[in-house]
XYZ file of C-alpha atoms in Angstrom:
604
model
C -120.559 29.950 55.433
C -118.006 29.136 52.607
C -115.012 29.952 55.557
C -116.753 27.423 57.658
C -116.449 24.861 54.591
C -112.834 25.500 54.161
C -111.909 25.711 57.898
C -108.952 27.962 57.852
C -108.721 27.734 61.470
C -107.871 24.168 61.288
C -111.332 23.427 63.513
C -114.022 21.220 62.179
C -117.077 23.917 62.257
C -120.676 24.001 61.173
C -122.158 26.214 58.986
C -124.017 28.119 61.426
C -123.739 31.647 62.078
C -122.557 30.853 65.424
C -119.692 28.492 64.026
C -119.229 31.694 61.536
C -118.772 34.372 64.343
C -116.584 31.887 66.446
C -113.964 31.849 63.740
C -114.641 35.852 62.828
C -113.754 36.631 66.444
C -110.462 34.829 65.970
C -107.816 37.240 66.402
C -105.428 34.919 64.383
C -108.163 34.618 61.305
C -105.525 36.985 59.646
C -102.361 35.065 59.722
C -104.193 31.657 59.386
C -105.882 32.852 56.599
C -102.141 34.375 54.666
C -100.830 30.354 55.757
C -103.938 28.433 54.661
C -102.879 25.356 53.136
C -104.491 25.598 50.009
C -103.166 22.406 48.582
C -105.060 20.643 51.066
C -108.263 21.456 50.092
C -110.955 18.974 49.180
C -113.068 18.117 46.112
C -115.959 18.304 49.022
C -115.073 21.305 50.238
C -114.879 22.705 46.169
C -118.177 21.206 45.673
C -119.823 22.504 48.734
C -118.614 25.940 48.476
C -119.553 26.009 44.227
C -122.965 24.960 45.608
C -123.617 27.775 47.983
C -122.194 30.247 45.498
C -124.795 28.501 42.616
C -127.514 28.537 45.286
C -126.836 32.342 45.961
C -126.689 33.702 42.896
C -130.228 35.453 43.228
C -128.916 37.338 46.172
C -126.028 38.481 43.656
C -122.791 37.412 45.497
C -119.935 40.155 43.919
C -116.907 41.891 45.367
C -118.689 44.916 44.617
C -121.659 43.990 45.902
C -119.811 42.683 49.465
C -117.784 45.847 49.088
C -120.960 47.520 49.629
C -122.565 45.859 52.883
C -118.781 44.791 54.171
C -114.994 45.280 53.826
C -114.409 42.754 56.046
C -116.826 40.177 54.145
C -115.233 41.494 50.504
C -111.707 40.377 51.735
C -113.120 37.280 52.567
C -114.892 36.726 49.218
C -111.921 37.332 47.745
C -110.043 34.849 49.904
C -112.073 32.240 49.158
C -112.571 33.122 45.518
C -108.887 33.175 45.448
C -109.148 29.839 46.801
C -111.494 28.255 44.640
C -109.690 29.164 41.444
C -106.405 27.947 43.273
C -108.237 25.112 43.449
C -109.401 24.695 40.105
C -106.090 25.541 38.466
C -104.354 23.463 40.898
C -106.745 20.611 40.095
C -105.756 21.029 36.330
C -102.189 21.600 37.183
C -101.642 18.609 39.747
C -101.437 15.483 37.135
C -98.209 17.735 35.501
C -96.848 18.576 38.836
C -97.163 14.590 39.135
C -95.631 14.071 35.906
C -92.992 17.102 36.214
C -92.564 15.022 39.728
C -92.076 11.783 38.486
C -89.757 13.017 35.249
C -87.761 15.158 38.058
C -87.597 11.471 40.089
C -86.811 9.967 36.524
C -84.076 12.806 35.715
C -82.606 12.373 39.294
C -82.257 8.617 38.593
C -81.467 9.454 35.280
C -78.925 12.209 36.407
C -77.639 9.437 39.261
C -77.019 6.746 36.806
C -75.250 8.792 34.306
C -73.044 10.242 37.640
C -72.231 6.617 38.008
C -71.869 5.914 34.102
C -69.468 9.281 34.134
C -67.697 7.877 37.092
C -66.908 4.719 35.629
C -66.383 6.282 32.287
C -63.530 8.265 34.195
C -62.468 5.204 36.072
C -62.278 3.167 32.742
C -60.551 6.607 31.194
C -57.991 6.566 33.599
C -57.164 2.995 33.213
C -56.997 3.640 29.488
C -55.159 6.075 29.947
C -52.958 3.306 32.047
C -53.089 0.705 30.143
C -52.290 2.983 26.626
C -49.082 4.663 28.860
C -48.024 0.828 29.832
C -48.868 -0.278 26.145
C -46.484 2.739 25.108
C -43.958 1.828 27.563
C -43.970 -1.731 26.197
C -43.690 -0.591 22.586
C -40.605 1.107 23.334
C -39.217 -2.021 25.253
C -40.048 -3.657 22.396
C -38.386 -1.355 20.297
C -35.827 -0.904 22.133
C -34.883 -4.722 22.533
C -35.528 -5.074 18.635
C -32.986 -2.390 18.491
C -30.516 -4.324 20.891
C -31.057 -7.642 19.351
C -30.249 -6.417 15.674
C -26.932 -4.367 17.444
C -26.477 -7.521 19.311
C -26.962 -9.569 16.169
C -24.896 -6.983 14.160
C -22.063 -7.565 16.652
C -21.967 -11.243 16.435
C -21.868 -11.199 13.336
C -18.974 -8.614 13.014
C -17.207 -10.933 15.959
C -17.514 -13.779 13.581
C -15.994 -11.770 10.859
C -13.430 -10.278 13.486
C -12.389 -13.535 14.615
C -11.992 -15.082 10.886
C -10.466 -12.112 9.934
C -8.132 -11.558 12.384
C -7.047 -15.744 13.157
C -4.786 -15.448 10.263
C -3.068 -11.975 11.505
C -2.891 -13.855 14.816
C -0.038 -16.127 13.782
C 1.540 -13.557 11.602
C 1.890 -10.998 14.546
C 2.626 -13.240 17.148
C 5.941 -14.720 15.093
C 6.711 -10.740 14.188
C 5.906 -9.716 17.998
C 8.530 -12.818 18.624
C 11.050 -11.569 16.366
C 11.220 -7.994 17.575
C 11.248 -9.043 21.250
C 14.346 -11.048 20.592
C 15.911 -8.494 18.124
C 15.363 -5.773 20.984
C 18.174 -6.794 22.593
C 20.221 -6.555 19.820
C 19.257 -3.315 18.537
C 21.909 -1.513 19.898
C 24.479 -3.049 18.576
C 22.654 -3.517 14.811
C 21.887 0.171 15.275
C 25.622 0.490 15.399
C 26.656 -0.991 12.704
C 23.645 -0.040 10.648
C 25.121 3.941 11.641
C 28.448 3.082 10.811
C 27.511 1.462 7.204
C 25.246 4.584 6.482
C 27.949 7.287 7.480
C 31.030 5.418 5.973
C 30.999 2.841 3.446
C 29.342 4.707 0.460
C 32.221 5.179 -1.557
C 34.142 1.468 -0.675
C 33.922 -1.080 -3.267
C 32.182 -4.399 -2.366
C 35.277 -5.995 -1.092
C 36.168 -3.603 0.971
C 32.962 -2.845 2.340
C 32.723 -6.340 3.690
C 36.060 -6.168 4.755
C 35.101 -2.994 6.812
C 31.989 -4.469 8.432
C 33.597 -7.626 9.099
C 36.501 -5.263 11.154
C 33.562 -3.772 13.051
C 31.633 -6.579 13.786
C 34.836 -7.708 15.392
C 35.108 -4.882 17.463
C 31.624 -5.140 18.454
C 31.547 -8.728 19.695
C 35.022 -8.030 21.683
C 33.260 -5.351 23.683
C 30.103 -7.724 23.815
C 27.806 -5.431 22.876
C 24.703 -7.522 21.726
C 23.868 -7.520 17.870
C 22.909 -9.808 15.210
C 25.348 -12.534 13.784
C 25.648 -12.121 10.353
C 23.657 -9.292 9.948
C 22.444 -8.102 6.189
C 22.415 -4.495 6.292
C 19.584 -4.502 3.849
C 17.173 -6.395 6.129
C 17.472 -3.708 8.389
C 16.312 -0.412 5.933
C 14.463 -2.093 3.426
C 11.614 -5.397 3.206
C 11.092 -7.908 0.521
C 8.585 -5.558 -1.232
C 10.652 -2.554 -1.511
C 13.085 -5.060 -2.736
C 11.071 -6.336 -5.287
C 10.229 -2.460 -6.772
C 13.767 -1.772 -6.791
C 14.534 -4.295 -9.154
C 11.371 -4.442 -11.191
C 12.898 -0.702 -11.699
C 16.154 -2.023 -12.972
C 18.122 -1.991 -9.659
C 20.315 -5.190 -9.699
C 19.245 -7.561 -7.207
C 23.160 -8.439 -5.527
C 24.009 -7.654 -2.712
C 26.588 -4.721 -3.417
C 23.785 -3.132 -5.577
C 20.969 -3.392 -2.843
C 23.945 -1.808 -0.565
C 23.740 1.238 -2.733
C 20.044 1.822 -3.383
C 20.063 2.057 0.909
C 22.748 4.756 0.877
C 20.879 6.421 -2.308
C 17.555 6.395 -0.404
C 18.222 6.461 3.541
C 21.251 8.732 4.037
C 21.007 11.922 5.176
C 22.843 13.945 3.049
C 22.122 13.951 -0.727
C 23.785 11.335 -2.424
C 26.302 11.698 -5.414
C 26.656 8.628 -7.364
C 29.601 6.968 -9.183
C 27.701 5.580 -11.735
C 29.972 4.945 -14.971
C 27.772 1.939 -16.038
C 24.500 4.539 -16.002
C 22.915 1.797 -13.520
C 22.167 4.337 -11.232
C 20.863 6.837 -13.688
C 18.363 4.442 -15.087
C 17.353 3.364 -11.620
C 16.340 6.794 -10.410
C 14.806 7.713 -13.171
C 12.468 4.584 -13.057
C 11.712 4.494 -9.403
C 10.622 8.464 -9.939
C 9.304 8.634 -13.339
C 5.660 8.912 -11.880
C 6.976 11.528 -9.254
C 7.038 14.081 -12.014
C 11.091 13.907 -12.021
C 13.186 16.429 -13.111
C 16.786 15.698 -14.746
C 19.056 18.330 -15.788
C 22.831 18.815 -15.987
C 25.003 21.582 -14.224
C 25.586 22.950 -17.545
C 21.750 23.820 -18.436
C 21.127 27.749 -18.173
C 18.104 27.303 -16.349
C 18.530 24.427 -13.952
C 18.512 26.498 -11.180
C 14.628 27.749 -12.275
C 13.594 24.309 -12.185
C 15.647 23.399 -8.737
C 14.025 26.193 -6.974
C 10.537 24.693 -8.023
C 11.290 21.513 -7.439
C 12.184 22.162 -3.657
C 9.258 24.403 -3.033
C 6.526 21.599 -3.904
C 8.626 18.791 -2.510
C 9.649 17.232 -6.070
C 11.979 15.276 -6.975
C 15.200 16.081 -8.845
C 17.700 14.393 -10.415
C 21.466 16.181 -11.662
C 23.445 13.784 -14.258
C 26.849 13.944 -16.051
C 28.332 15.751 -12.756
C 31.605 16.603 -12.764
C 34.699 17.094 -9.992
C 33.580 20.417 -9.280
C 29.973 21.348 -8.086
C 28.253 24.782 -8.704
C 28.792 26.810 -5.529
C 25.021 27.726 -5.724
C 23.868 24.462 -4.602
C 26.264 24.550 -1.094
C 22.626 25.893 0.636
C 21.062 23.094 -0.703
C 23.524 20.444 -0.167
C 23.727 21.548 3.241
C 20.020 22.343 4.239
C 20.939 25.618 5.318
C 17.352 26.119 5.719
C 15.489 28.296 8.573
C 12.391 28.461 10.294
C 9.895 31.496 9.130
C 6.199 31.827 10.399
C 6.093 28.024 10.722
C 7.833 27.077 7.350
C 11.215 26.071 6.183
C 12.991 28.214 4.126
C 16.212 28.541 2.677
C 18.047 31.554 0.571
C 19.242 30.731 -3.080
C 21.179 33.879 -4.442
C 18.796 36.808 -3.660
C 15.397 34.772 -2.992
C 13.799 32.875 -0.398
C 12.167 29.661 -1.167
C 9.617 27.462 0.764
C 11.807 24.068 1.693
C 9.242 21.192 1.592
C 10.642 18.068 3.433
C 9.566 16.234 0.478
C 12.487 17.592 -1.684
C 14.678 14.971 -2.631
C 18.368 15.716 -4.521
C 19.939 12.913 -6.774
C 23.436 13.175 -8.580
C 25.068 10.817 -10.803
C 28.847 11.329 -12.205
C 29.594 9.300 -15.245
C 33.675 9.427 -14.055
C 34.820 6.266 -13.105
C 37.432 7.395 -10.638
C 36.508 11.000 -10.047
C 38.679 12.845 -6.979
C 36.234 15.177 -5.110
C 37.376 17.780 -2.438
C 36.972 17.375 1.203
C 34.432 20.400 1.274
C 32.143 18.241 -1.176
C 32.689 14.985 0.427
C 31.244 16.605 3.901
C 28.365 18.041 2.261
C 27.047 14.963 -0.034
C 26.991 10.923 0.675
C 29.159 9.612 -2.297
C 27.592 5.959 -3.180
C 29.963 3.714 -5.405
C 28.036 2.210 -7.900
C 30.706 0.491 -9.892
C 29.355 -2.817 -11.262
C 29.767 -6.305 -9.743
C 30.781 -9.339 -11.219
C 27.196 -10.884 -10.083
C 25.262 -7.507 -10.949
C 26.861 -7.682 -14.205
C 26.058 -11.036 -14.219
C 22.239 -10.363 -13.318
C 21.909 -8.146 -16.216
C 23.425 -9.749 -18.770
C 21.205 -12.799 -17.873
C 18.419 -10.554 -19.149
C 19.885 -9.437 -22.314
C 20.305 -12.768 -23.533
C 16.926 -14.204 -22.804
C 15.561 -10.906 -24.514
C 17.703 -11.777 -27.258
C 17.090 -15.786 -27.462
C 13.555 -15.549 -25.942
C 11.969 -11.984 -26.297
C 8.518 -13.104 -25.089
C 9.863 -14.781 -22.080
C 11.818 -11.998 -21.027
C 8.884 -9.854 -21.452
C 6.765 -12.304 -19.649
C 9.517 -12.604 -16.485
C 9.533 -8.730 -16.447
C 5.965 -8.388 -16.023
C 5.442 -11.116 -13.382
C 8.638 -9.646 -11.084
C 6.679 -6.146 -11.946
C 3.210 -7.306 -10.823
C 4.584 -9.428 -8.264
C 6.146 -5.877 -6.609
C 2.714 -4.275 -6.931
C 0.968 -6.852 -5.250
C 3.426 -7.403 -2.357
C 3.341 -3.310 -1.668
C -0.713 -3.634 -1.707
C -0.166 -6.415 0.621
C 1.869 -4.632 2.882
C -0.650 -1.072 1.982
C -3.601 -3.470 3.374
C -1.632 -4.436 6.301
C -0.926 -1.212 7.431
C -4.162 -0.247 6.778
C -5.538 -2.782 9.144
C -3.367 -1.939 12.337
C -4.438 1.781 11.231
C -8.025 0.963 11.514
C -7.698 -1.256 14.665
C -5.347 1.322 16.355
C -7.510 4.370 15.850
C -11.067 2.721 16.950
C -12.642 4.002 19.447
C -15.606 2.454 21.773
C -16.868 -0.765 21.084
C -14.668 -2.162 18.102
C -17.415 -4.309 16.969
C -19.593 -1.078 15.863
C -16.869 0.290 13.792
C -17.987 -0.276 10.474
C -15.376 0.909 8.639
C -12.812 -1.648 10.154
C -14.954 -4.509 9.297
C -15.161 -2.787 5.885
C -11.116 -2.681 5.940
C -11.021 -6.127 7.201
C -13.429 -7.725 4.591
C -11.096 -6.002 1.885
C -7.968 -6.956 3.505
C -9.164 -10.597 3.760
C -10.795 -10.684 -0.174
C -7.932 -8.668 -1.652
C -5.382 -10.327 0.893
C -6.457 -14.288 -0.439
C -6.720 -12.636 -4.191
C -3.105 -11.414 -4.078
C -1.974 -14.277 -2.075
C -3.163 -16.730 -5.102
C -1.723 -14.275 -7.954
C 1.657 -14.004 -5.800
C 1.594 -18.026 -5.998
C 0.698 -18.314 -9.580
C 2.942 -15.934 -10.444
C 5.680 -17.810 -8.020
C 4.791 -20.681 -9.393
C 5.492 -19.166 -13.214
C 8.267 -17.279 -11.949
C 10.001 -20.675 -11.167
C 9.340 -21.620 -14.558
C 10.436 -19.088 -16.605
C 13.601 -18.832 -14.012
C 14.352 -22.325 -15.212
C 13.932 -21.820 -18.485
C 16.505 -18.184 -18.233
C 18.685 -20.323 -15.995
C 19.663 -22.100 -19.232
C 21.415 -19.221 -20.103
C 22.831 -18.299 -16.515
C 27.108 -20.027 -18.634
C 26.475 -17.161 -21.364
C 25.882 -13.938 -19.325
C 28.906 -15.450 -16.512
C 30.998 -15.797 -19.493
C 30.344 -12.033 -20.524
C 30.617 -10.597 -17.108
C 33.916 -11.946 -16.915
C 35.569 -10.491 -20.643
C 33.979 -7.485 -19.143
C 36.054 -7.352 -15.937
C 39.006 -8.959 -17.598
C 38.861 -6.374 -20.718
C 38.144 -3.220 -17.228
C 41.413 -4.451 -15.926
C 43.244 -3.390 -18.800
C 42.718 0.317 -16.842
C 44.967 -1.304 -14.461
C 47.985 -0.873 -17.270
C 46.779 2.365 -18.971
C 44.119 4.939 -18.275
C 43.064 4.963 -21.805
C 41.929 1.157 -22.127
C 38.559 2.263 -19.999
C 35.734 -0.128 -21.509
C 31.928 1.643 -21.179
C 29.577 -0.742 -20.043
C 26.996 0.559 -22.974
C 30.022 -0.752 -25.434
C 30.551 -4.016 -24.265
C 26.471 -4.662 -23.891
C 26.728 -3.833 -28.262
C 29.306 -5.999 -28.955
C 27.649 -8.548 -26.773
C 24.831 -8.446 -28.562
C 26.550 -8.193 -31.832
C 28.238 -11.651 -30.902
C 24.821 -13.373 -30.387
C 23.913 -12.184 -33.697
C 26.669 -14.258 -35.584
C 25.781 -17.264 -33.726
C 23.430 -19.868 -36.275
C 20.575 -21.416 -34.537
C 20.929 -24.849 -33.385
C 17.851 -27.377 -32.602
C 19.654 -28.531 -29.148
C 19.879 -26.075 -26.563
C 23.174 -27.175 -25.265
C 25.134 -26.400 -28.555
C 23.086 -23.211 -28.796
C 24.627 -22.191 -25.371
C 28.188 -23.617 -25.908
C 27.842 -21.235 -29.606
C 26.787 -18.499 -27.344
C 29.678 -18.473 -24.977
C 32.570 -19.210 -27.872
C 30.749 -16.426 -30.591
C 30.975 -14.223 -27.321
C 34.622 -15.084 -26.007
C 35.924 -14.483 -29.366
C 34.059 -11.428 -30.718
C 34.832 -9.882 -27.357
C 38.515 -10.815 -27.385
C 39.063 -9.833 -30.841
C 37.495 -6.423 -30.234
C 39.231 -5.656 -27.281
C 42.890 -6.415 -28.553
C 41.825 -4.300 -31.719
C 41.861 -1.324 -28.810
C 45.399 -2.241 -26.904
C 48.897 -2.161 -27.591
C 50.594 -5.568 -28.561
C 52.872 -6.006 -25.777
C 49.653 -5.714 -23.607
C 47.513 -8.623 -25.773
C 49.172 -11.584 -24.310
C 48.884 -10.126 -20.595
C 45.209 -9.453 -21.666
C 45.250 -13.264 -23.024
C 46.514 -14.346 -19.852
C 44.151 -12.722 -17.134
C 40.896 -13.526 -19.405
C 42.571 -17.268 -19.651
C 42.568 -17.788 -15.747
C 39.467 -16.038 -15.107
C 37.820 -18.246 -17.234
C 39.429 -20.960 -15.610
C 38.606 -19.802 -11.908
C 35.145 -19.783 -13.097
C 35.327 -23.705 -14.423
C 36.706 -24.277 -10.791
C 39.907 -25.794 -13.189
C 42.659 -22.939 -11.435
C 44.929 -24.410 -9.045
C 45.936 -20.858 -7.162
C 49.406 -22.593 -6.014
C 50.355 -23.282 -9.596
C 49.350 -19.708 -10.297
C 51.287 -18.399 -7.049
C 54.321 -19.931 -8.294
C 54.047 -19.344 -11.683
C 53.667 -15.339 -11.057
C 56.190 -15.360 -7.938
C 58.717 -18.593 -8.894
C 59.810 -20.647 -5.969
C 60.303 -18.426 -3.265
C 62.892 -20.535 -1.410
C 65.868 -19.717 -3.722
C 66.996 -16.362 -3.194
C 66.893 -13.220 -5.077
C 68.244 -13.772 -8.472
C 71.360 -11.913 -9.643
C 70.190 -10.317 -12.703
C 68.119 -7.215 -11.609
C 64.214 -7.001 -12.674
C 64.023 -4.827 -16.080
C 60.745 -2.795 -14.448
């Protein structure tokens, strides 16, 4: 009856025994009954089949009890049983399978929306991830044109500096690019002469020197070979500033004297100097005095000791009070005979071997006035004439009377011409400097620090020296002016010196050192009273010196030679006041030369 009520055939039947066998005999009850679909049972159907179980319970419905009367009718009981309880569970469990339905719709819309949210999250992601790679990219453009603008800004300013720098070199090179285009035409023939003058004319006086270069310069424009008119050898070796040391050194500033400091310094061969005035000898010694010099004579016992060191670390060396004759033991060094070993110079001195350093340098002075040398000693030195000129002297005397009348502006003039010297060699040291740094840069010359560095020196030091060199010009001039004064007193004493040196002329023994005639000079200023007007101060100076220096002269010759003596001082000093008529004195030496030979014969 309780199969009927559940109809697991799928038929609508009544609860009849009739309705009951029909579905029995179905041959399919089996399988229909394994597939029921027990969800789709009915609270009817529950309550109908619970109310035939309740109604039966006096008959004792039991699996046991249906066991008994009918296997068939047990596994039915237990079907529907089965069934009932499904039911009844079910019933309890289908409001959670409605919730666990709906939170499984929720969690799928749930799980859908956070698909989408995770979607877009990686969408947004990605175009963070743009966005923060664009933002980077910019940051480095920004950096990087930050960078560009300070180099660019860096530049322009270091082109402004350039071009200030660098207007005022502009003109300076242009004029001395002008000058040595047009001198390059002429260098051949200035090289020349400038050969000649090196290789030949250190031992000539100054007379003959000219007279020499004049001959040569002939020569040269009659084969028309181009050169410079006029040309002064010493603007060809040395500048204004190495000028300016030599005589802030003590190096007389005439011509003849500069003539000789070029042969001292630029020949090849090691120069020997005829120096009986010492003007050499003070002049080396000065211009090498911070070179860590080393003087000795030929007749020191260990000269040699201190030659050998001096040409192994490139010293310099200095032999005075030479004689005719020359040590044998220097002919290696004379004549470089120096040879190549593992990359250095060396040359053999007795039984060693010394290291030659091309810094070496070889000085000799001879206090002879007319020494003879051989022709082997000739070839192997350059002999340099240093004999004193009437305008050296002239120079030099100039300062020993201003030291005498003016100590303090002597000192002063000394100092300037000495500073003066520095500055023009930092000058030129700055200069080269310069080209150096502008030469040597590589890339873009407007990163290269240093040469703005150089530049901004150059230009600070450059305008710092420029106004020292014209305050000290400018003081120069005046204390010039004021030494001027004195220019009649020291051309007065170079010429009783060269009047009382011609005396040699009539006997070797009337030879008048320079250091001599610079005491009794001096002594002669001392006599002189001091006088309130500068003019009778001067005019004292030359008489005090005229006489003192006559007077101490004759004491030193033989009478018959005074009034010759008398005579030559009497028309140099004449010559000098531009008061000597040279006719008068031509026929006064030589008579008239139209009569003819007299008849008495000369006495001499």
């Amino acid at each position: 009856q309780m199969c009927t009520v559940l109809r697991p055939t799928g038929e609508k039947l009544d609860e009849s025994w009739g309705d009951s066998k029909k579905m029995l005999g179905n041959a399919k009850l089996l399988d229909l009954l394994k597939a029921y679909p027990k969800n789709n049972i009915t609270e009817r159907m529950h309550r109908t089949c619970t109310k035939i179980l309740k109604d039966n319970e006096h008959h004792d419905i039991s699996v046991e009890n249906m066991a008994n009367k009918s296997q068939a009718g047990k596994g039915l009981l237990i079907w529907v049983l089965a069934i009932l309880r499904y039911y009844e569970v079910a019933k309890n469990v289908e409001p959670l399978r409605e919730k666990v339905k709906d939170m499984e719709q929720a969690q799928a819309k749930t799980e859908a929306e956070l698909s989408t949210l995770h979607s877009l999250i990686a969408d947004l992601t990605s175009e963070l991830s743009d966005l923060n790679s664009g933002y980077k990219k910019a940051t480095l453009e920004l950096e990087d044109l930050k960078n560009q603008a300070l180099i660019m800004s860096k530049r322009l300013s270091s082109a402004s500096k350039l071009i200030e720098g660098l207007t005022g070199e502009k003109s300076r090179w242009n004029h001395e690019r002008q000058e040595l285009s047009q001198n390059r035409s002429k260098l051949v023939g200035d090289c020349l002469m400038s050969a000649c003058f090196l290789t030949y004319m250190g031992a000539f006086t100054a007379k003959y020197r000219s007279s020499v270069m004049s001959n040569i310069s002939g020569d040269i424009v009659e084969k028309k070979v181009p050169h410079t008119c006029d040309l002064k050898i010493e603007r060809i070796f040395v500048s204004d500033d190495v000028i300016q040391r030599w005589s802030a050194h003590g190096l007389p500033a005439d011509e003849y004297s500069l003539q000789n400091g070029i042969l001292t310094t630029q020949a090849n061969r090691f120069p020997l100097c005829i120096d009986p005035q010492q003007q050499a000898l003070v002049w080396i010694k000065n211009m090498f005095a911070e070179e860590h010099l080393t003087v000795k004579t030929l007749n020191d016992d260990d000269f040699m000791k201190h030659l050998e060191l001096a040409i192994q670390f490139g010293k310099v060396f200095l032999f005075e009070n030479v004689d005719e004759d020359l040590d044998p033991m220097l002919d290696p060094v004379l004549e470089k005979n120096f040879i190549t070993e593992n990359g250095n110079n060396v040359i053999t001195l007795g039984d060693k071997k010394i290291t030659w350093d091309d810094n070496f340098r070889l000085f000799l002075c001879t206090k002879l006035n007319n020494p003879i040398y051989s022709p082997e000693i000739i070839g192997k030195i350059t002999l340099v004439n240093y004999g004193v000129t009437q305008k050296g002297l002239s120079d030099q005397l100039l300062n020993v009377v201003v030291k005498h009348e003016h100590e303090d502006l002597e000192d002063q003039y000394k100092c300037i011409v000495r500073n003066m010297s520095k500055n023009m060699q930092l000058i030129v040291k700055l200069e080269d400097s310069l080209l150096k740094e502008l030469s040597s840069s590589t890339g873009n010359i407007l990163d290269n620090d240093d040469l703005i560095k150089t530049l901004d020196e150059t230009k600070e030091k450059a305008l710092e020296i420029k106004k020292k060199l014209e305050e000290a010009q400018l003081t120069k001039k005046k204390i010039s002016s004021a030494r001027n004064e004195y220019k009649p007193v020291a051309k007065r004493g170079s010429i009783l010196y060269f009047a009382a040196s011609s005396l040699a002329l009539l006997s070797p023994m009337y030879e008048m050192s320079l250091d001599s005639f610079l005491s009794c000079f001096i002594k002669s200023m001392n006599q002189v009273q001091q006088k309130k007007k500068l003019k009778e101060r001067i005019q004292n100076l030359i008489t005090s010196a005229t006489s003192y220096l006559y007077d101490y002269t004759c004491t030193g010759i033989f009478e018959c030679h005074k009034s010759t003596f008398s005579f030559r001082l009497a028309c140099l000093v004449l010559e000098d006041d531009g008061l000597l008529d040279n006719k008068a004195l031509d026929a006064f030496l030589h008579g008239d030369r139209t009569i003819g030979e007299p008849s008495v014969p000369k006495p001499l």
